[in-house]
Tab-separated table of C-alpha atoms and ligand atoms in Angstrom:
chain	number	residue	atom	x	y	z
A	179	MET	CA	4.406	3.078	-5.757
A	180	LEU	CA	8.153	3.416	-6.095
A	181	GLN	CA	8.109	3.761	-9.874
A	182	GLY	CA	11.484	5.010	-11.091
A	183	ARG	CA	12.918	5.561	-7.588
A	184	ARG	CA	16.612	4.674	-7.422
A	185	ILE	CA	17.177	2.809	-4.212
A	186	ILE	CA	20.426	1.424	-2.893
A	187	LEU	CA	19.900	-1.615	-0.713
A	188	GLY	CA	22.888	-1.899	1.618
A	189	VAL	CA	23.220	-5.358	3.112
A	190	SER	CA	25.643	-5.781	6.012
A	191	GLY	CA	26.747	-8.996	7.648
A	192	GLY	CA	23.941	-10.077	9.942
A	193	ILE	CA	22.148	-13.411	9.894
A	194	ALA	CA	19.018	-11.494	8.862
A	195	ALA	CA	20.708	-10.709	5.505
A	196	TYR	CA	18.583	-13.452	3.959
A	197	LYS	CA	15.474	-11.340	4.617
A	198	ALA	CA	16.986	-8.518	2.547
A	199	ILE	CA	16.445	-10.736	-0.498
A	200	GLU	CA	12.688	-10.433	0.010
A	201	VAL	CA	13.005	-6.688	0.660
A	202	CYS	CA	14.889	-6.414	-2.651
A	203	ARG	CA	12.210	-8.325	-4.523
A	204	ARG	CA	9.363	-6.263	-3.068
A	205	LEU	CA	11.056	-2.944	-3.804
A	206	VAL	CA	11.555	-4.048	-7.412
A	207	ASP	CA	7.910	-5.193	-7.565
A	208	LEU	CA	6.862	-1.696	-6.488
A	209	GLY	CA	8.738	-0.246	-9.449
A	210	ALA	CA	12.005	0.799	-7.767
A	211	HIS	CA	15.379	0.575	-9.493
A	212	VAL	CA	17.315	-1.330	-6.837
A	213	THR	CA	21.114	-1.484	-6.638
A	214	PRO	CA	22.354	-3.848	-3.936
A	215	ILE	CA	25.625	-3.189	-2.110
A	216	LEU	CA	26.872	-6.128	-0.051
A	217	THR	CA	29.591	-5.754	2.562
A	218	ASP	CA	32.305	-8.419	2.784
A	219	ALA	CA	30.648	-9.858	5.871
A	220	ALA	CA	27.275	-10.044	4.076
A	221	HIS	CA	28.894	-12.434	1.578
A	222	ASN	CA	29.287	-14.901	4.454
A	223	MET	CA	25.535	-14.823	5.013
A	224	VAL	CA	23.972	-14.728	1.536
A	225	GLY	CA	25.097	-15.263	-2.026
A	226	PRO	CA	25.370	-12.220	-4.305
A	227	THR	CA	23.904	-14.182	-7.239
A	228	THR	CA	20.435	-14.112	-5.678
A	229	PHE	CA	20.511	-10.336	-5.298
A	230	THR	CA	21.903	-9.873	-8.795
A	231	ALA	CA	19.080	-12.005	-10.191
A	232	LEU	CA	16.340	-10.123	-8.325
A	233	ALA	CA	17.659	-6.538	-8.300
A	234	SER	CA	17.804	-4.042	-11.154
A	235	GLU	CA	21.626	-4.065	-11.288
A	236	PRO	CA	24.320	-6.568	-10.351
A	237	VAL	CA	25.559	-6.517	-6.760
A	238	LYS	CA	28.236	-3.931	-5.984
A	239	THR	CA	30.784	-4.837	-3.366
A	240	SER	CA	34.037	-2.981	-3.704
A	241	LEU	CA	35.404	0.546	-3.922
A	242	TRP	CA	38.215	-0.705	-6.118
A	243	HIS	CA	37.348	-3.515	-8.475
A	244	ASP	CA	34.479	-2.074	-10.484
A	245	SER	CA	35.153	-0.255	-13.743
A	246	ASP	CA	33.940	3.004	-12.170
A	247	PRO	CA	36.842	4.608	-10.237
A	248	ILE	CA	34.509	6.467	-7.856
A	249	PRO	CA	31.479	4.212	-7.487
A	250	HIS	CA	30.546	5.494	-4.028
A	251	THR	CA	30.111	9.141	-5.045
A	252	ARG	CA	28.257	8.254	-8.240
A	253	MET	CA	25.912	5.909	-6.414
A	254	GLY	CA	25.483	8.205	-3.410
A	255	GLN	CA	24.661	11.195	-5.609
A	256	ASN	CA	22.238	9.316	-7.856
A	257	ALA	CA	20.283	7.518	-5.139
A	258	ASP	CA	16.781	8.633	-4.145
A	259	ALA	CA	17.144	6.624	-0.924
A	260	ILE	CA	19.513	4.194	0.758
A	261	VAL	CA	18.160	1.352	2.875
A	262	VAL	CA	20.561	-0.528	5.122
A	263	CYS	CA	18.945	-3.885	5.851
A	264	PRO	CA	20.076	-5.512	8.010
A	265	ALA	CA	22.271	-2.909	9.699
A	266	THR	CA	24.910	-4.335	12.009
A	267	ALA	CA	26.409	-2.482	14.981
A	268	ARG	CA	29.486	-1.901	12.801
A	269	ILE	CA	27.757	-0.140	9.911
A	270	ILE	CA	25.660	1.899	12.368
A	271	SER	CA	28.889	3.028	14.040
A	272	ASP	CA	30.515	3.856	10.685
A	273	LEU	CA	27.520	5.950	9.653
A	274	ARG	CA	27.550	7.814	12.946
A	275	THR	CA	31.284	8.607	12.805
A	276	GLY	CA	31.535	9.086	9.046
A	277	ARG	CA	34.140	6.345	8.727
A	278	SER	CA	34.342	5.194	5.121
A	279	ALA	CA	35.648	1.688	5.506
A	280	ASP	CA	34.087	0.023	2.467
A	281	LEU	CA	31.763	0.704	-0.464
A	282	LEU	CA	28.577	0.768	1.647
A	283	SER	CA	29.884	3.082	4.369
A	284	ALA	CA	31.521	5.356	1.756
A	285	THR	CA	28.289	5.544	-0.250
A	286	LEU	CA	26.324	6.333	2.911
A	287	ILE	CA	28.425	9.431	3.553
A	288	ALA	CA	28.460	10.427	-0.121
A	289	THR	CA	24.699	10.851	-0.296
A	290	ALA	CA	22.228	13.589	0.447
A	291	ALA	CA	19.325	11.136	-0.041
A	292	PRO	CA	17.239	9.892	2.882
A	293	VAL	CA	18.696	6.881	4.668
A	294	VAL	CA	16.670	4.095	6.292
A	295	VAL	CA	18.533	1.941	8.810
A	296	CYS	CA	17.075	-1.405	9.888
A	297	PRO	CA	19.171	-2.721	12.775
A	298	ALA	CA	19.359	-6.436	13.544
A	299	MET	CA	21.614	-7.875	16.225
A	300	HIS	CA	21.621	-9.724	19.529
A	301	THR	CA	19.787	-8.082	22.421
A	302	GLU	CA	23.023	-7.416	24.338
A	303	MET	CA	24.492	-5.565	21.360
A	304	TRP	CA	21.264	-3.624	20.653
A	305	GLU	CA	21.102	-2.520	24.294
A	306	HIS	CA	24.809	-1.647	24.553
A	307	PRO	CA	25.157	2.070	25.376
A	308	ALA	CA	27.444	2.602	22.367
A	309	VAL	CA	24.889	1.223	19.917
A	310	ALA	CA	21.994	2.980	21.690
A	311	GLU	CA	23.866	6.294	21.527
A	312	ASN	CA	24.785	5.809	17.859
A	313	ILE	CA	21.146	5.141	17.010
A	314	GLU	CA	20.031	8.223	18.919
A	315	VAL	CA	22.537	10.421	17.086
A	316	LEU	CA	21.495	9.009	13.699
A	317	ALA	CA	17.810	9.528	14.472
A	318	ASP	CA	18.564	13.131	15.495
A	319	ARG	CA	20.264	13.626	12.151
A	320	GLY	CA	17.119	12.530	10.347
A	321	VAL	CA	18.080	8.952	9.557
A	322	ILE	CA	14.916	6.815	9.584
A	323	ILE	CA	15.385	3.990	12.073
A	324	VAL	CA	13.176	0.921	11.617
A	325	PRO	CA	13.598	-0.562	15.097
A	326	PRO	CA	14.199	-4.265	15.580
A	327	GLU	CA	11.464	-6.416	17.066
A	328	GLU	CA	11.249	-8.889	19.942
A	329	GLY	CA	11.528	-12.472	18.919
A	330	ARG	CA	13.685	-15.455	18.224
A	331	LEU	CA	17.270	-14.528	17.409
A	332	ALA	CA	20.063	-16.475	15.754
A	333	GLY	CA	21.265	-19.276	18.044
A	334	GLY	CA	17.812	-19.680	19.623
A	335	ASP	CA	17.905	-16.768	22.067
A	336	ILE	CA	14.737	-14.755	22.484
A	337	GLY	CA	14.772	-10.977	22.865
A	338	LYS	CA	14.806	-7.631	21.126
A	339	GLY	CA	17.032	-7.355	18.094
A	340	ARG	CA	15.292	-9.318	15.370
A	341	LEU	CA	15.055	-7.478	12.069
A	342	ALA	CA	11.672	-5.758	11.570
A	343	GLU	CA	9.205	-7.552	9.308
A	344	VAL	CA	9.923	-7.237	5.606
A	345	ALA	CA	6.614	-5.393	5.092
A	346	THR	CA	7.556	-2.865	7.790
A	347	VAL	CA	10.889	-2.181	6.079
A	348	VAL	CA	9.218	-1.759	2.683
A	349	ASP	CA	6.521	0.502	4.163
A	350	ALA	CA	9.231	2.737	5.670
A	351	VAL	CA	10.760	3.137	2.208
A	352	VAL	CA	7.377	3.845	0.588
A	353	ALA	CA	6.656	6.409	3.332
A	354	LEU	CA	9.795	8.361	2.315
A	355	PHE	CA	8.081	9.301	-0.918
A	356	ALA	CA	4.615	9.703	0.555
A	357	ASP	CA	4.770	13.447	1.070
A	358	GLY	CA	2.539	13.783	-1.946
A	359	PRO	CA	-0.600	15.584	-3.044
A	360	LEU	CA	-2.735	13.854	-0.393
A	361	GLY	CA	-0.389	14.722	2.511
A	362	GLY	CA	-2.457	15.737	5.555
A	363	ARG	CA	-5.686	14.323	4.060
A	364	THR	CA	-7.789	11.382	5.164
A	365	VAL	CA	-9.187	9.029	2.559
A	366	LEU	CA	-11.864	6.400	3.198
A	367	ILE	CA	-12.186	3.614	0.625
A	368	SER	CA	-14.528	0.630	0.388
A	369	ALA	CA	-13.498	-2.424	-1.618
A	370	GLY	CA	-14.730	-5.859	-2.645
A	371	GLY	CA	-18.130	-7.440	-3.043
A	372	THR	CA	-20.415	-7.912	-0.059
A	373	ARG	CA	-21.764	-11.348	0.870
A	374	GLU	CA	-25.305	-11.583	2.129
A	375	PRO	CA	-25.960	-14.813	4.032
A	376	ILE	CA	-28.840	-17.107	3.103
A	377	ASP	CA	-27.822	-19.650	5.729
A	378	PRO	CA	-24.508	-20.445	7.525
A	379	VAL	CA	-22.961	-21.906	4.327
A	380	ARG	CA	-24.585	-20.010	1.463
A	381	PHE	CA	-24.592	-16.369	0.480
A	382	LEU	CA	-25.631	-13.970	-2.269
A	383	GLY	CA	-22.494	-12.406	-3.675
A	384	ASN	CA	-21.043	-10.791	-6.746
A	385	ARG	CA	-17.920	-10.994	-8.889
A	386	SER	CA	-16.016	-8.050	-7.424
A	387	SER	CA	-12.431	-9.055	-6.484
A	388	GLY	CA	-11.574	-5.915	-4.507
A	389	LYS	CA	-8.412	-5.367	-6.582
A	390	GLN	CA	-9.393	-1.878	-7.782
A	391	GLY	CA	-10.361	-0.731	-4.286
A	392	HIS	CA	-7.139	-2.098	-2.796
A	393	ALA	CA	-5.090	-0.424	-5.558
A	394	LEU	CA	-6.841	2.869	-4.706
A	395	ALA	CA	-5.914	2.444	-1.038
A	396	GLU	CA	-2.243	1.724	-1.823
A	397	VAL	CA	-1.941	4.655	-4.225
A	398	ALA	CA	-3.727	7.034	-1.822
A	399	ALA	CA	-1.277	5.995	0.927
A	400	ALA	CA	1.667	6.515	-1.438
A	401	MET	CA	0.265	9.988	-2.230
A	402	GLY	CA	0.572	10.796	1.476
A	403	ALA	CA	-2.993	10.226	2.701
A	404	GLU	CA	-4.037	8.626	5.951
A	405	VAL	CA	-6.087	5.789	4.503
A	406	THR	CA	-8.874	3.674	5.969
A	407	LEU	CA	-9.879	0.695	3.854
A	408	VAL	CA	-13.177	-1.078	4.533
A	409	THR	CA	-12.915	-4.311	2.608
A	410	THR	CA	-14.505	-7.690	2.067
A	411	ALA	CA	-11.526	-8.951	0.041
A	412	GLY	CA	-8.863	-11.248	1.434
A	413	LEU	CA	-6.148	-9.256	-0.350
A	414	ALA	CA	-3.062	-7.895	1.397
A	415	SER	CA	-2.750	-4.219	2.288
A	416	SER	CA	0.201	-2.152	3.519
A	417	SER	CA	0.674	-1.765	7.244
A	418	THR	CA	0.299	2.027	6.882
A	419	ILE	CA	-3.347	1.521	5.880
A	420	THR	CA	-6.002	1.188	8.586
A	421	ARG	CA	-8.007	-1.803	7.509
A	422	ILE	CA	-11.480	-2.892	8.562
A	423	ASP	CA	-12.618	-6.270	7.309
A	424	VAL	CA	-16.349	-6.663	6.788
A	425	GLU	CA	-18.608	-9.104	4.995
A	426	THR	CA	-22.149	-7.816	4.537
A	427	ALA	CA	-23.651	-4.582	3.202
A	428	ALA	CA	-24.900	-3.804	6.729
A	429	GLU	CA	-21.376	-4.204	8.193
A	430	MET	CA	-19.932	-2.066	5.404
A	431	HIS	CA	-22.592	0.565	6.021
A	432	GLU	CA	-21.773	0.684	9.719
A	433	ALA	CA	-18.000	0.872	9.136
A	434	VAL	CA	-18.256	3.546	6.433
A	435	ALA	CA	-21.047	5.705	7.897
A	436	GLY	CA	-19.203	6.187	11.183
A	437	ARG	CA	-16.008	7.337	9.483
A	438	ALA	CA	-17.153	9.243	6.423
A	439	ARG	CA	-17.744	12.670	7.964
A	440	ALA	CA	-14.105	13.007	8.994
A	441	ALA	CA	-12.754	12.022	5.566
A	442	ASP	CA	-11.570	14.471	2.908
A	443	VAL	CA	-12.164	11.907	0.183
A	444	VAL	CA	-14.584	8.957	0.276
A	445	ILE	CA	-14.413	6.384	-2.500
A	446	MET	CA	-17.101	3.716	-2.691
A	447	ALA	CA	-15.325	1.205	-4.914
A	448	ALA	CA	-17.118	-1.744	-3.300
A	449	ALA	CA	-19.817	-3.694	-5.095
A	450	VAL	CA	-22.460	-3.462	-2.375
A	451	ALA	CA	-25.403	-5.824	-2.622
A	452	ASP	CA	-28.644	-4.004	-3.369
A	453	PHE	CA	-30.717	-6.782	-1.792
A	454	ARG	CA	-30.218	-9.221	1.066
A	455	PRO	CA	-32.229	-12.252	2.195
A	456	VAL	CA	-34.719	-11.404	4.911
A	457	GLY	CA	-33.688	-13.178	8.127
A	458	ALA	CA	-30.930	-15.591	7.134
A	459	SER	CA	-31.563	-19.129	8.390
A	460	THR	CA	-29.437	-20.000	11.424
A	461	GLN	CA	-29.263	-23.647	10.293
A	462	LYS	CA	-28.200	-24.998	6.921
A	463	ILE	CA	-31.224	-25.220	4.620
A	464	LYS	CA	-31.649	-28.908	3.712
A	465	LYS	CA	-32.294	-30.126	0.193
A	466	ALA	CA	-34.867	-32.657	1.349
A	467	ASN	CA	-37.297	-29.822	2.089
A	468	GLY	CA	-37.313	-28.756	-1.584
A	469	PRO	CA	-36.222	-25.441	-3.124
A	470	PRO	CA	-36.568	-22.672	-0.546
A	471	THR	CA	-38.164	-19.329	-1.265
A	472	VAL	CA	-35.652	-16.621	-0.438
A	473	THR	CA	-37.318	-13.280	0.160
A	474	LEU	CA	-35.096	-10.280	-0.408
A	475	GLU	CA	-35.121	-6.829	1.120
A	476	GLN	CA	-33.287	-3.728	0.017
A	477	THR	CA	-30.012	-2.703	1.680
A	478	VAL	CA	-29.074	0.877	2.501
A	479	ASP	CA	-27.618	2.733	-0.474
A	480	ILE	CA	-24.424	3.776	1.316
A	481	LEU	CA	-23.187	6.117	-1.422
A	482	GLY	CA	-26.619	7.724	-1.710
A	483	GLU	CA	-26.717	8.298	2.051
A	484	LEU	CA	-23.211	9.779	2.038
A	485	GLY	CA	-24.135	12.039	-0.876
A	486	ALA	CA	-27.196	13.336	0.961
A	487	GLY	CA	-25.156	14.281	4.047
A	488	LYS	CA	-21.880	15.240	2.406
A	489	PRO	CA	-19.853	17.753	4.444
A	490	ASP	CA	-18.522	20.881	2.699
A	491	GLY	CA	-15.264	20.304	0.881
A	492	GLN	CA	-15.468	16.523	0.865
A	493	VAL	CA	-14.933	14.756	-2.451
A	494	LEU	CA	-17.273	11.786	-2.831
A	495	VAL	CA	-16.504	9.189	-5.487
A	496	GLY	CA	-18.759	6.361	-6.654
A	497	PHE	CA	-18.157	3.469	-8.998
A	498	ALA	CA	-20.530	1.882	-11.478
A	499	ALA	CA	-20.060	-1.421	-13.213
A	500	GLU	CA	-22.304	-1.400	-16.272
A	501	THR	CA	-23.007	-3.758	-19.141
A	502	GLU	CA	-24.996	-1.329	-21.323
A	503	ASN	CA	-25.773	2.402	-21.713
A	504	LEU	CA	-22.634	3.271	-19.741
A	505	ARG	CA	-22.910	7.029	-20.101
A	506	ASP	CA	-26.610	7.388	-19.264
A	507	ASN	CA	-26.481	4.951	-16.360
A	508	ALA	CA	-23.333	6.570	-14.955
A	509	LEU	CA	-24.653	10.114	-15.233
A	510	GLY	CA	-27.940	9.011	-13.642
A	511	LYS	CA	-26.099	7.481	-10.672
A	512	LEU	CA	-23.794	10.470	-10.310
A	513	LYS	CA	-26.787	12.772	-9.917
A	514	ARG	CA	-29.030	10.422	-7.930
A	515	LYS	CA	-26.349	9.628	-5.371
A	516	GLY	CA	-24.984	13.164	-4.975
A	517	ALA	CA	-21.387	12.144	-5.805
A	518	ASP	CA	-18.698	14.487	-7.158
A	519	LEU	CA	-17.160	11.834	-9.387
A	520	LEU	CA	-18.446	8.611	-10.819
A	521	VAL	CA	-16.019	6.048	-12.189
A	522	ALA	CA	-17.804	3.851	-14.701
A	523	ASN	CA	-16.586	0.755	-16.458
A	524	ASP	CA	-18.145	-1.526	-19.018
A	525	VAL	CA	-17.590	-4.904	-17.376
A	526	SER	CA	-18.683	-6.760	-20.503
A	527	ALA	CA	-15.553	-5.523	-22.363
A	528	PRO	CA	-12.515	-7.856	-22.489
A	529	GLY	CA	-9.893	-7.237	-19.757
A	530	VAL	CA	-12.135	-4.796	-17.890
A	531	GLY	CA	-13.427	-4.923	-14.340
A	532	PHE	CA	-13.976	-7.894	-12.073
A	533	ALA	CA	-10.997	-10.121	-11.224
A	534	HIS	CA	-8.824	-8.681	-14.004
A	535	ASP	CA	-5.577	-6.881	-13.187
A	536	THR	CA	-6.485	-4.297	-15.818
A	537	ASN	CA	-9.352	-1.880	-16.173
A	538	ALA	CA	-10.614	0.859	-18.494
A	539	VAL	CA	-12.887	3.545	-17.070
A	540	THR	CA	-14.628	6.809	-17.753
A	541	ILE	CA	-14.570	9.332	-14.915
A	542	PHE	CA	-17.674	11.548	-14.962
A	543	GLY	CA	-17.612	14.725	-12.856
A	544	ALA	CA	-20.659	16.466	-11.358
A	545	ASP	CA	-19.167	19.590	-12.987
A	546	GLY	CA	-19.788	18.028	-16.414
A	547	SER	CA	-16.214	16.826	-16.981
A	548	VAL	CA	-15.637	13.478	-18.698
A	549	ARG	CA	-12.270	11.731	-18.669
A	550	GLU	CA	-11.599	8.463	-20.466
A	551	VAL	CA	-8.818	6.339	-18.956
A	552	SER	CA	-7.857	3.672	-21.457
A	553	MET	CA	-6.966	0.083	-20.607
A	554	ASN	CA	-4.261	0.036	-17.954
A	555	ASP	CA	-3.327	-1.771	-14.756
A	556	LYS	CA	-5.484	-1.033	-11.732
A	557	THR	CA	-2.714	1.032	-10.087
A	558	ALA	CA	-2.679	3.429	-13.057
A	559	ILE	CA	-6.483	3.633	-12.962
A	560	ALA	CA	-6.286	4.378	-9.229
A	561	MET	CA	-3.818	7.209	-9.919
A	562	ALA	CA	-6.196	8.764	-12.460
A	563	VAL	CA	-9.153	8.541	-10.046
A	564	LEU	CA	-7.151	10.015	-7.153
A	565	ASP	CA	-5.744	12.790	-9.378
A	566	ALA	CA	-9.327	13.733	-10.264
A	567	ALA	CA	-10.223	13.762	-6.538
A	568	VAL	CA	-7.158	15.860	-5.641
A	569	GLU	CA	-8.121	18.452	-8.285
A	570	ARG	CA	-11.480	18.910	-6.552
A	571	LEU	CA	-10.194	19.192	-2.968
A	572	PRO	CA	-10.235	22.652	-1.416
A	573	ASP	CA	-6.820	23.988	-0.339
A	574	ILE	CA	-5.537	22.369	2.815
A	575	GLU	CA	-5.265	25.836	4.435
A	576	SER	CA	-9.029	26.396	4.104
A	577	LYS	CA	-9.604	22.934	5.595
A	578	ASN	CA	-7.566	23.812	8.690
A	579	GLN	CA	-9.361	27.139	9.294
B	630	LIG	N1	-23.537	1.474	-3.590
B	630	LIG	C1	-23.707	1.690	-2.240
B	630	LIG	N2	-24.653	0.995	-1.547
B	630	LIG	C2	-25.458	0.114	-2.166
B	630	LIG	C3	-25.306	-0.113	-3.558
B	630	LIG	C4	-24.328	0.578	-4.232
B	630	LIG	O1	-22.976	2.502	-1.679
B	630	LIG	N3	-26.351	-0.541	-1.461
B	630	LIG	C5	-22.512	2.247	-4.297
B	630	LIG	C6	-21.412	1.416	-4.896
B	630	LIG	O2	-20.344	1.256	-3.987
B	630	LIG	C7	-20.996	2.243	-6.095
B	630	LIG	C8	-22.277	2.940	-6.514
B	630	LIG	O3	-23.131	2.896	-5.378
B	630	LIG	O4	-20.054	3.233	-5.745
B	630	LIG	C9	-22.972	2.357	-7.682
B	630	LIG	O5	-23.307	1.021	-7.422
B	630	LIG	P1	-24.301	0.235	-8.387
B	630	LIG	O6	-24.572	-1.102	-7.806
B	630	LIG	O7	-23.778	0.335	-9.778
B	630	LIG	O8	-25.583	1.210	-8.267
B	630	LIG	P2	-27.066	0.921	-8.043
B	630	LIG	O9	-27.677	2.189	-7.581
B	630	LIG	O10	-27.243	-0.256	-7.169
B	630	LIG	O11	-27.602	0.670	-9.502
B	630	LIG	P3	-27.899	-0.698	-10.313
B	630	LIG	O12	-29.372	-0.691	-10.481
B	630	LIG	O13	-27.148	-0.537	-11.601
B	630	LIG	O14	-27.403	-1.837	-9.458
């Protein structure tokens, strides 16, 4: 999501500096090239070795001792974003006044890149008129402020001033680059395999992990979309994604059907059960009674229903996990279900489909197009699927008319 983005992580001397280690790790995990700058005071809170080990470059600390005679201008000019986490009252004041007191403050005023400031301090300091005014001025200048939260502070006090959650900080950075090809669009995605209860402890399920659907949701959000994810999978999702957890095909149907009309893109990546037991037993079925007969009934074909009532301009995407006759089965489903795109994978191939982190798919278009996406991680597959959807969306201007 942050592939190739050069991000400076400025760490100033608050107790919350230890949380910046996790922010560093997550930004790197998302593909960013992270250069940490620690202030002198930050060295009293955390060790630079940890940052150096986790970041993409060793920690920078001084205007004077590195081999580069003008590190602040080089770093400021090259950065795609600077994140100050945690930001103390001092660094906030320096940024407001343009005082270049050390490497971090000098770099902050030598950049034209977006700046994210994540304040963390005691409640009294956060509420002091000087700090409040500095924050207001910075926000007016376009600095992204990730406000502190209520909670337990250093020393045991409780109040506002605790650094925002790591995920919130990371989401704010991801959002900087989210003004992408899906900006202003809504995307609805289903993910995971449904579970159809037989009794309170048993269910009919399938091998879908939900990883591909979740990757689609993350990439769609990074491309600027407002994303709703209807999922059965216990996987994490970014806080910018609206998430609805469901279990059965009927719950998924209800969650998706009510939201689909308003969506620009609907992607049914979920493995929805085709059949469910008629009237699940309310009590556990006991072995002593012998093998039960489980009668099945058909579930609603959600994709088929969406295809039949598809609003103008919407791009509808289905998935098909096949073990044979991939092309014929996929093309049959594409037509039968009224989808615009059908993403098919041969789940019998090594490294493909369920539970793997990789996938290889063929994207069939209702317009006759066929695109092979060779073995890659599920994020790359998601990008290819969403690119194909973006190509088929009508211009945003015609949508707003
Ligand atoms: N799908 C759905 N509702 C169902 C079953 C499937 O919306 N009750 C969607 C899936 O989310 C997927 C697509 O339909 O996007 C294809 O699912 P698949 O199970 O491969 O299709 P089926 O029509 O059930 O065909 P098969 O006989 O191969 O199971």
